[in-house]
PDB file of C-alpha atoms in Angstrom:
ATOM      1  CA  PHE V 838     -20.480  -8.372  14.467  1.00  0.00           C
ATOM      2  CA  ASP V 839     -17.208  -6.481  14.092  1.00  0.00           C
ATOM      3  CA  ALA V 840     -16.358  -3.495  16.248  1.00  0.00           C
ATOM      4  CA  PRO V 841     -15.347  -0.319  14.375  1.00  0.00           C
ATOM      5  CA  ASN V 842     -11.670  -0.252  13.497  1.00  0.00           C
ATOM      6  CA  LEU V 843      -9.098   1.552  11.396  1.00  0.00           C
ATOM      7  CA  VAL V 844      -9.423   1.431   7.628  1.00  0.00           C
ATOM      8  CA  GLN V 845      -6.784   1.754   4.933  1.00  0.00           C
ATOM      9  CA  THR V 846      -8.065   4.802   3.033  1.00  0.00           C
ATOM     10  CA  PRO V 847      -7.328   6.705   0.905  1.00  0.00           C
ATOM     11  CA  THR V 848      -5.476   4.254  -1.296  1.00  0.00           C
ATOM     12  CA  PHE V 849      -1.787   3.663  -0.669  1.00  0.00           C
ATOM     13  CA  THR V 850       0.860   4.851  -3.114  1.00  0.00           C
ATOM     14  CA  PHE V 851       4.412   3.841  -3.907  1.00  0.00           C
ATOM     15  CA  THR V 852       7.559   5.220  -5.453  1.00  0.00           C
ATOM     16  CA  ASP V 853      10.200   2.994  -6.969  1.00  0.00           C
ATOM     17  CA  SER V 854      13.973   3.253  -6.770  1.00  0.00           C
ATOM     18  CA  ASP V 855      14.556   3.658 -10.528  1.00  0.00           C
ATOM     19  CA  ASN V 856      11.726   6.228 -10.871  1.00  0.00           C
ATOM     20  CA  ASP V 857       9.999   4.553 -13.819  1.00  0.00           C
ATOM     21  CA  GLY V 858       6.699   4.167 -11.920  1.00  0.00           C
ATOM     22  CA  PHE V 859       6.707   0.376 -11.971  1.00  0.00           C
ATOM     23  CA  ALA V 860       7.521  -2.175  -9.252  1.00  0.00           C
ATOM     24  CA  GLU V 861       9.969  -4.655 -10.755  1.00  0.00           C
ATOM     25  CA  PRO V 862      11.040  -7.953  -9.177  1.00  0.00           C
ATOM     26  CA  GLY V 863      13.824  -7.392  -6.633  1.00  0.00           C
ATOM     27  CA  GLU V 864      13.305  -3.619  -6.578  1.00  0.00           C
ATOM     28  CA  ILE V 865      12.969  -1.656  -3.353  1.00  0.00           C
ATOM     29  CA  ILE V 866       9.830   0.474  -3.381  1.00  0.00           C
ATOM     30  CA  THR V 867       8.709   3.038  -0.824  1.00  0.00           C
ATOM     31  CA  LEU V 868       5.099   2.564   0.238  1.00  0.00           C
ATOM     32  CA  THR V 869       3.026   5.419   1.647  1.00  0.00           C
ATOM     33  CA  VAL V 870       0.165   3.860   3.571  1.00  0.00           C
ATOM     34  CA  PRO V 871      -2.562   6.050   5.131  1.00  0.00           C
ATOM     35  CA  LEU V 872      -4.788   4.728   7.903  1.00  0.00           C
ATOM     36  CA  SER V 873      -8.083   6.462   8.733  1.00  0.00           C
ATOM     37  CA  ASN V 874      -9.872   6.463  12.055  1.00  0.00           C
ATOM     38  CA  ASN V 875     -13.611   7.195  12.104  1.00  0.00           C
ATOM     39  CA  THR V 876     -14.488   4.999  15.069  1.00  0.00           C
ATOM     40  CA  GLY V 877     -15.319   7.604  17.689  1.00  0.00           C
ATOM     41  CA  LEU V 878     -12.231   6.577  19.717  1.00  0.00           C
ATOM     42  CA  ASN V 879      -8.518   7.284  19.460  1.00  0.00           C
ATOM     43  CA  ALA V 880      -6.402   4.395  18.158  1.00  0.00           C
ATOM     44  CA  GLU V 881      -3.342   4.220  20.399  1.00  0.00           C
ATOM     45  CA  ASN V 882      -0.074   2.306  19.888  1.00  0.00           C
ATOM     46  CA  THR V 883      -0.902   1.711  16.239  1.00  0.00           C
ATOM     47  CA  THR V 884       1.479  -0.395  14.153  1.00  0.00           C
ATOM     48  CA  LEU V 885       1.247  -1.715  10.624  1.00  0.00           C
ATOM     49  CA  GLN V 886       3.184  -4.699   9.341  1.00  0.00           C
ATOM     50  CA  ILE V 887       3.319  -5.773   5.752  1.00  0.00           C
ATOM     51  CA  VAL V 888       3.610  -9.549   5.499  1.00  0.00           C
ATOM     52  CA  GLY V 889       7.106 -10.258   4.209  1.00  0.00           C
ATOM     53  CA  GLY V 890       8.333  -6.826   5.272  1.00  0.00           C
ATOM     54  CA  SER V 891       8.937  -4.657   8.260  1.00  0.00           C
ATOM     55  CA  ALA V 892       6.599  -3.078  10.792  1.00  0.00           C
ATOM     56  CA  VAL V 893       6.126   0.654  11.178  1.00  0.00           C
ATOM     57  CA  GLY V 894       4.680   2.583  14.116  1.00  0.00           C
ATOM     58  CA  TYR V 895       1.922   5.147  13.676  1.00  0.00           C
ATOM     59  CA  GLY V 896       1.564   6.113  17.339  1.00  0.00           C
ATOM     60  CA  THR V 897      -1.896   7.496  18.116  1.00  0.00           C
ATOM     61  CA  ILE V 898      -4.366   8.092  15.312  1.00  0.00           C
ATOM     62  CA  PHE V 899      -6.998  10.441  16.655  1.00  0.00           C
ATOM     63  CA  ASN V 900     -10.692  10.050  15.861  1.00  0.00           C
ATOM     64  CA  ASN V 901     -11.773  11.562  12.516  1.00  0.00           C
ATOM     65  CA  THR V 902      -8.211  11.797  11.210  1.00  0.00           C
ATOM     66  CA  ALA V 903      -5.954   9.948   8.822  1.00  0.00           C
ATOM     67  CA  LEU V 904      -2.236   9.395   9.275  1.00  0.00           C
ATOM     68  CA  SER V 905       0.295   8.175   6.704  1.00  0.00           C
ATOM     69  CA  ARG V 906       3.679   6.540   7.156  1.00  0.00           C
ATOM     70  CA  THR V 907       6.265   5.532   4.573  1.00  0.00           C
ATOM     71  CA  PHE V 908       8.408   2.431   4.618  1.00  0.00           C
ATOM     72  CA  ASN V 909      10.479   0.352   2.252  1.00  0.00           C
ATOM     73  CA  TYR V 910       9.397  -2.961   0.781  1.00  0.00           C
ATOM     74  CA  THR V 911      11.367  -5.224  -1.532  1.00  0.00           C
ATOM     75  CA  VAL V 912       9.361  -6.733  -4.378  1.00  0.00           C
ATOM     76  CA  PRO V 913      10.017 -10.499  -4.287  1.00  0.00           C
ATOM     77  CA  GLU V 914      12.608 -11.669  -6.825  1.00  0.00           C
ATOM     78  CA  ASN V 915      10.256 -14.405  -8.036  1.00  0.00           C
ATOM     79  CA  ALA V 916       7.344 -12.021  -8.761  1.00  0.00           C
ATOM     80  CA  ALA V 917       6.319 -12.489 -12.381  1.00  0.00           C
ATOM     81  CA  CYS V 918       6.272  -9.307 -14.456  1.00  0.00           C
ATOM     82  CA  GLY V 919       2.815  -8.236 -15.586  1.00  0.00           C
ATOM     83  CA  THR V 920       1.011  -9.909 -12.694  1.00  0.00           C
ATOM     84  CA  ALA V 921      -0.691  -8.574  -9.593  1.00  0.00           C
ATOM     85  CA  LEU V 922       1.338  -8.799  -6.395  1.00  0.00           C
ATOM     86  CA  THR V 923      -0.865  -9.148  -3.318  1.00  0.00           C
ATOM     87  CA  LEU V 924       0.236  -7.155  -0.278  1.00  0.00           C
ATOM     88  CA  ASN V 925      -1.191  -8.115   3.114  1.00  0.00           C
ATOM     89  CA  PHE V 926      -1.209  -5.421   5.795  1.00  0.00           C
ATOM     90  CA  ASN V 927      -1.739  -6.331   9.468  1.00  0.00           C
ATOM     91  CA  VAL V 928      -2.662  -3.463  11.767  1.00  0.00           C
ATOM     92  CA  THR V 929      -2.789  -3.534  15.553  1.00  0.00           C
ATOM     93  CA  SER V 930      -3.921  -0.773  17.886  1.00  0.00           C
ATOM     94  CA  SER V 931      -5.918  -0.203  21.046  1.00  0.00           C
ATOM     95  CA  LEU V 932      -8.997  -0.789  18.843  1.00  0.00           C
ATOM     96  CA  GLY V 933      -7.874  -4.345  18.073  1.00  0.00           C
ATOM     97  CA  ALA V 934      -6.437  -6.048  15.009  1.00  0.00           C
ATOM     98  CA  ALA V 935      -7.358  -5.416  11.385  1.00  0.00           C
ATOM     99  CA  SER V 936      -6.067  -6.796   8.092  1.00  0.00           C
ATOM    100  CA  PHE V 937      -6.126  -5.365   4.584  1.00  0.00           C
ATOM    101  CA  THR V 938      -5.228  -6.886   1.245  1.00  0.00           C
ATOM    102  CA  ARG V 939      -4.118  -4.621  -1.590  1.00  0.00           C
ATOM    103  CA  GLN V 940      -2.494  -5.258  -4.969  1.00  0.00           C
ATOM    104  CA  ILE V 941       0.149  -3.660  -7.141  1.00  0.00           C
ATOM    105  CA  PHE V 942       1.176  -4.733 -10.616  1.00  0.00           C
ATOM    106  CA  THR V 943       4.756  -5.772 -11.240  1.00  0.00           C
ATOM    107  CA  GLY V 944       6.966  -4.998 -14.189  1.00  0.00           C
ATOM    108  CA  VAL V 945       6.868  -2.560 -17.066  1.00  0.00           C
ATOM    109  CA  PRO V 946       3.955  -3.192 -19.442  1.00  0.00           C
ATOM    110  CA  ASN V 947       4.949  -4.574 -22.828  1.00  0.00           C
ATOM    111  CA  ILE V 948       2.926  -2.726 -25.469  1.00  0.00           C
ATOM    112  CA  VAL V 949       2.916  -4.829 -28.598  1.00  0.00           C
ATOM    113  CA  PHE V 950       1.026  -2.438 -30.848  1.00  0.00           C
ATOM    114  CA  SER V 951      -0.025   1.176 -30.465  1.00  0.00           C
ATOM    115  CA  GLU V 952      -1.476   3.628 -32.959  1.00  0.00           C
ATOM    116  CA  ASN V 953      -2.557   7.228 -32.544  1.00  0.00           C
ATOM    117  CA  PHE V 954      -5.037   7.898 -35.368  1.00  0.00           C
ATOM    118  CA  ASP V 955      -5.753  11.398 -34.047  1.00  0.00           C
ATOM    119  CA  ALA V 956      -2.182  12.475 -34.887  1.00  0.00           C
ATOM    120  CA  VAL V 957      -2.674  11.882 -38.620  1.00  0.00           C
TER     121      VAL V 957
END
């Protein structure tokens, strides 16, 4: 049995430094990560750490609210383009510890063939 804890919703977003909308290997991206609290208690001294990156403080997340923070993350140089990069988030607060795993895709898609038959 797990006690109620913070959840990572709605989904996180990111912006990339070259503004093409894709996370390339070695690029610094800015993650916006919301945490929601629907536990019935306030979550005090909340911090989130991304494995391989820095930690960011959220402070207190009050019951029935969501709070977002932004922080930078460098996509690993050895991340293969076109693959899913797994991000592991570790959250600690007065409610206890929680972990979340999310994915982003790396690199710009390579479209080999495209046809728009409606434009004919």
